[in-house]
């Protein structure tokens, strides 16, 4: 599978200066929820495969993950809110594919999904990851879901783990 080296692997500790904080790419102490949209499932199933693969590789065992399905990207914020508010998850990864069609539906679905997910993470202080592809056509979506431009599902799990670990450090950090 193609990987984006600038996104994956641990944050570059060697370039950090004293006092800088990053979140490690180690999921062994985390519980992660993934919400996947069924619409355009020829793409979203590939995103989910990438997510499963990365959950395994970052040490998030089956009893520390949940995968839920929603009909489309428009429903992702509602499910993410319920999961974030449950207090059971360190991060919620949201996967979807919004592909531009002939109508303006695309703009409403993509826009509401993005702003809804951002609102949930700011309201709950639980990282909510925007693993939603917004593309002009199916080819671009396939390229980004395990094709030549990586896999957004995989990258979204890395982002979730890094951000969840960073938040733990930020909340407990005492400035020197
Ligand atoms: N849902 C998607 O996830 N992707 C799309 O491309 C899409 N388009 O283009 O219509 C889409 N629509 C469905 C939407 O997410 C809701 O499920 C539906 O409107 C019911 O609320």
Tab-separated table of C-alpha atoms and ligand atoms in Angstrom:
chain	number	residue	atom	x	y	z
A	1	UNK	CA	0.000	0.000	0.000
A	2	UNK	CA	1.321	3.482	-0.826
A	3	UNK	CA	2.232	5.508	2.254
A	4	UNK	CA	2.798	9.191	2.713
A	5	UNK	CA	6.089	9.334	4.661
A	6	UNK	CA	5.540	12.917	5.744
A	7	UNK	CA	2.318	11.917	7.508
A	8	UNK	CA	3.166	8.560	9.037
A	9	UNK	CA	5.741	7.427	11.591
A	10	UNK	CA	6.413	9.157	14.873
A	11	UNK	CA	6.530	12.947	15.081
A	12	UNK	CA	10.090	14.188	14.520
A	13	UNK	CA	11.352	14.268	18.107
A	14	UNK	CA	14.902	14.790	16.869
A	15	UNK	CA	13.930	18.194	15.461
A	16	UNK	CA	12.054	19.229	18.604
A	17	UNK	CA	13.368	21.857	20.943
A	18	UNK	CA	13.024	21.604	24.738
A	19	UNK	CA	9.508	22.496	25.851
A	20	UNK	CA	7.815	21.410	22.606
A	21	UNK	CA	5.105	18.777	22.907
A	22	UNK	CA	3.941	16.206	20.370
A	23	UNK	CA	1.613	13.207	20.475
A	24	UNK	CA	3.219	9.799	19.983
A	25	UNK	CA	2.012	7.381	17.344
A	26	UNK	CA	1.356	4.673	19.921
A	27	UNK	CA	-2.243	3.582	20.341
A	28	UNK	CA	-1.722	0.864	22.929
A	29	UNK	CA	-3.404	2.851	25.720
A	30	UNK	CA	-6.217	4.291	23.563
A	31	UNK	CA	-9.788	3.361	22.655
A	32	UNK	CA	-10.850	4.603	19.219
A	33	UNK	CA	-14.240	4.767	17.491
A	34	UNK	CA	-14.552	4.753	13.702
A	35	UNK	CA	-17.733	5.904	11.939
A	36	UNK	CA	-18.011	4.986	8.271
A	37	UNK	CA	-20.555	6.312	5.747
A	38	UNK	CA	-22.179	3.730	3.435
A	39	UNK	CA	-22.773	6.173	0.552
A	40	UNK	CA	-20.126	5.556	-2.149
A	41	UNK	CA	-19.149	2.373	-0.346
A	42	UNK	CA	-16.861	1.273	-3.193
A	43	UNK	CA	-14.636	4.011	-1.753
A	44	UNK	CA	-15.525	4.007	1.950
A	45	UNK	CA	-14.881	0.255	2.314
A	46	UNK	CA	-11.339	0.918	1.078
A	47	UNK	CA	-10.962	3.745	3.625
A	48	UNK	CA	-12.158	1.392	6.351
A	49	UNK	CA	-9.656	-1.287	5.280
A	50	UNK	CA	-6.882	1.287	5.592
A	51	UNK	CA	-8.189	2.284	9.020
A	52	UNK	CA	-8.302	-1.333	10.260
A	53	UNK	CA	-4.786	-1.923	9.031
A	54	UNK	CA	-3.453	1.132	10.840
A	55	UNK	CA	-5.405	0.360	14.046
A	56	UNK	CA	-3.670	-3.034	14.105
A	57	UNK	CA	-0.271	-1.527	13.411
A	58	UNK	CA	-0.571	1.126	16.122
A	59	UNK	CA	-1.514	-1.427	18.782
A	60	UNK	CA	-5.238	-0.704	19.141
A	61	UNK	CA	-6.693	-4.110	19.908
A	62	UNK	CA	-10.206	-5.262	18.961
A	63	UNK	CA	-11.568	-4.700	22.468
A	64	UNK	CA	-10.404	-1.066	22.253
A	65	UNK	CA	-12.178	-0.118	19.038
A	66	UNK	CA	-15.689	0.245	17.726
A	67	UNK	CA	-16.840	0.615	14.113
A	68	UNK	CA	-20.275	2.093	13.377
A	69	UNK	CA	-21.937	2.666	9.999
A	70	UNK	CA	-24.126	5.617	9.003
A	71	UNK	CA	-26.077	6.088	5.731
A	72	UNK	CA	-24.058	9.042	4.390
A	73	UNK	CA	-21.530	11.743	5.253
A	74	UNK	CA	-24.319	14.054	6.366
A	75	UNK	CA	-25.007	11.687	9.299
A	76	UNK	CA	-21.351	11.505	10.438
A	77	UNK	CA	-21.503	14.508	12.836
A	78	UNK	CA	-24.500	13.135	14.740
A	79	UNK	CA	-22.902	9.724	15.286
A	80	UNK	CA	-19.566	11.373	16.157
A	81	UNK	CA	-21.296	13.545	18.750
A	82	UNK	CA	-22.979	10.567	20.418
A	83	UNK	CA	-19.675	8.677	20.567
A	84	UNK	CA	-17.623	11.659	21.749
A	85	UNK	CA	-20.149	12.489	24.468
A	86	UNK	CA	-20.222	8.878	25.706
A	87	UNK	CA	-16.824	9.440	27.332
A	88	UNK	CA	-15.679	6.000	26.203
A	89	UNK	CA	-13.429	7.012	23.282
A	90	UNK	CA	-10.156	8.904	23.077
A	91	UNK	CA	-10.885	9.898	19.465
A	92	UNK	CA	-13.525	9.416	16.781
A	93	UNK	CA	-12.416	8.797	13.184
A	94	UNK	CA	-15.050	9.684	10.562
A	95	UNK	CA	-14.793	8.164	7.087
A	96	UNK	CA	-16.798	9.131	4.017
A	97	UNK	CA	-16.637	9.969	0.335
A	98	UNK	CA	-18.460	12.963	-1.090
A	99	UNK	CA	-18.123	12.988	-4.870
A	100	UNK	CA	-19.278	15.963	-6.900
A	101	UNK	CA	-22.248	15.174	-9.082
A	102	UNK	CA	-24.544	17.157	-11.329
A	103	UNK	CA	-26.399	18.893	-8.491
A	104	UNK	CA	-25.550	21.196	-5.611
A	105	UNK	CA	-26.216	18.372	-3.129
A	106	UNK	CA	-22.440	17.784	-2.939
A	107	UNK	CA	-21.776	21.263	-1.539
A	108	UNK	CA	-24.383	20.927	1.180
A	109	UNK	CA	-23.313	17.430	2.223
A	110	UNK	CA	-19.565	18.175	2.210
A	111	UNK	CA	-19.905	21.564	3.910
A	112	UNK	CA	-22.299	20.464	6.621
A	113	UNK	CA	-20.250	17.351	7.309
A	114	UNK	CA	-17.004	19.309	7.717
A	115	UNK	CA	-18.461	22.045	9.890
A	116	UNK	CA	-20.493	19.551	11.936
A	117	UNK	CA	-17.437	17.424	12.717
A	118	UNK	CA	-15.376	20.462	13.664
A	119	UNK	CA	-18.157	21.614	15.974
A	120	UNK	CA	-18.319	18.235	17.693
A	121	UNK	CA	-14.614	18.167	18.470
A	122	UNK	CA	-14.580	21.739	19.749
A	123	UNK	CA	-17.703	21.182	21.875
A	124	UNK	CA	-16.534	17.872	23.393
A	125	UNK	CA	-12.727	18.260	23.444
A	126	UNK	CA	-12.518	14.767	21.916
A	127	UNK	CA	-10.533	14.635	18.642
A	128	UNK	CA	-12.907	14.053	15.708
A	129	UNK	CA	-10.982	13.266	12.550
A	130	UNK	CA	-12.192	14.423	9.125
A	131	UNK	CA	-11.420	11.329	7.078
A	132	UNK	CA	-13.877	12.334	4.396
A	133	UNK	CA	-12.758	12.520	0.776
A	134	UNK	CA	-14.299	15.400	-1.167
A	135	UNK	CA	-13.468	14.929	-4.838
A	136	UNK	CA	-14.584	15.855	-8.333
A	137	UNK	CA	-14.881	12.253	-9.504
A	138	UNK	CA	-14.584	8.609	-8.480
A	139	UNK	CA	-11.048	8.295	-9.899
A	140	UNK	CA	-9.726	10.930	-7.518
A	141	UNK	CA	-11.476	9.184	-4.637
A	142	UNK	CA	-9.966	5.791	-5.545
A	143	UNK	CA	-6.493	7.369	-5.777
A	144	UNK	CA	-6.867	8.540	-2.166
A	145	UNK	CA	-8.369	5.357	-0.727
A	146	UNK	CA	-5.520	2.902	-1.201
A	147	UNK	CA	-4.479	4.030	-4.682
A	148	UNK	CA	-1.482	6.045	-5.822
A	149	UNK	CA	-2.116	8.913	-3.381
A	150	UNK	CA	-2.302	6.888	-0.179
A	151	UNK	CA	-5.270	6.010	1.988
A	152	UNK	CA	-7.166	8.684	3.902
A	153	UNK	CA	-8.571	6.045	6.273
A	154	UNK	CA	-5.090	4.963	7.285
A	155	UNK	CA	-3.887	8.563	7.686
A	156	UNK	CA	-6.962	9.443	9.748
A	157	UNK	CA	-6.155	6.787	12.356
A	158	UNK	CA	-2.603	8.157	12.641
A	159	UNK	CA	-4.029	11.650	13.104
A	160	UNK	CA	-6.464	10.374	15.749
A	161	UNK	CA	-3.744	8.651	17.782
A	162	UNK	CA	-1.325	11.580	17.565
A	163	UNK	CA	-3.982	14.122	18.534
A	164	UNK	CA	-5.412	12.015	21.386
A	165	UNK	CA	-1.930	11.490	22.844
A	166	UNK	CA	-1.100	15.177	22.421
A	167	UNK	CA	-4.292	16.203	24.250
A	168	UNK	CA	-3.398	13.946	27.178
A	169	UNK	CA	-0.015	15.633	27.390
A	170	UNK	CA	-1.470	19.148	26.987
A	171	UNK	CA	-4.011	18.592	29.755
A	172	UNK	CA	-1.385	17.277	32.174
A	173	UNK	CA	1.426	19.621	31.227
A	174	UNK	CA	2.909	21.976	33.779
A	175	UNK	CA	4.925	24.786	32.200
A	176	UNK	CA	8.428	25.060	33.637
B	1	LIG	N1	-23.537	11.190	1.008
B	1	LIG	C1	-22.219	10.887	0.907
B	1	LIG	O1	-21.637	10.329	1.847
B	1	LIG	N2	-21.528	11.193	-0.239
B	1	LIG	C2	-22.129	11.827	-1.292
B	1	LIG	O2	-21.438	12.059	-2.320
B	1	LIG	C3	-23.503	12.147	-1.202
B	1	LIG	N3	-24.162	12.823	-2.305
B	1	LIG	O3	-23.479	13.332	-3.221
B	1	LIG	O4	-25.375	12.923	-2.357
B	1	LIG	C4	-24.215	11.804	-0.011
B	1	LIG	N4	-25.515	12.073	0.138
B	1	LIG	C5	-26.333	11.487	1.170
B	1	LIG	C6	-26.265	12.264	2.476
B	1	LIG	O5	-25.018	12.070	3.127
B	1	LIG	C7	-27.347	11.825	3.470
B	1	LIG	O6	-27.171	10.477	3.807
B	1	LIG	C8	-28.773	12.022	2.909
B	1	LIG	O7	-28.961	13.304	2.365
B	1	LIG	C9	-29.825	11.794	4.049
B	1	LIG	O8	-29.614	12.731	5.115
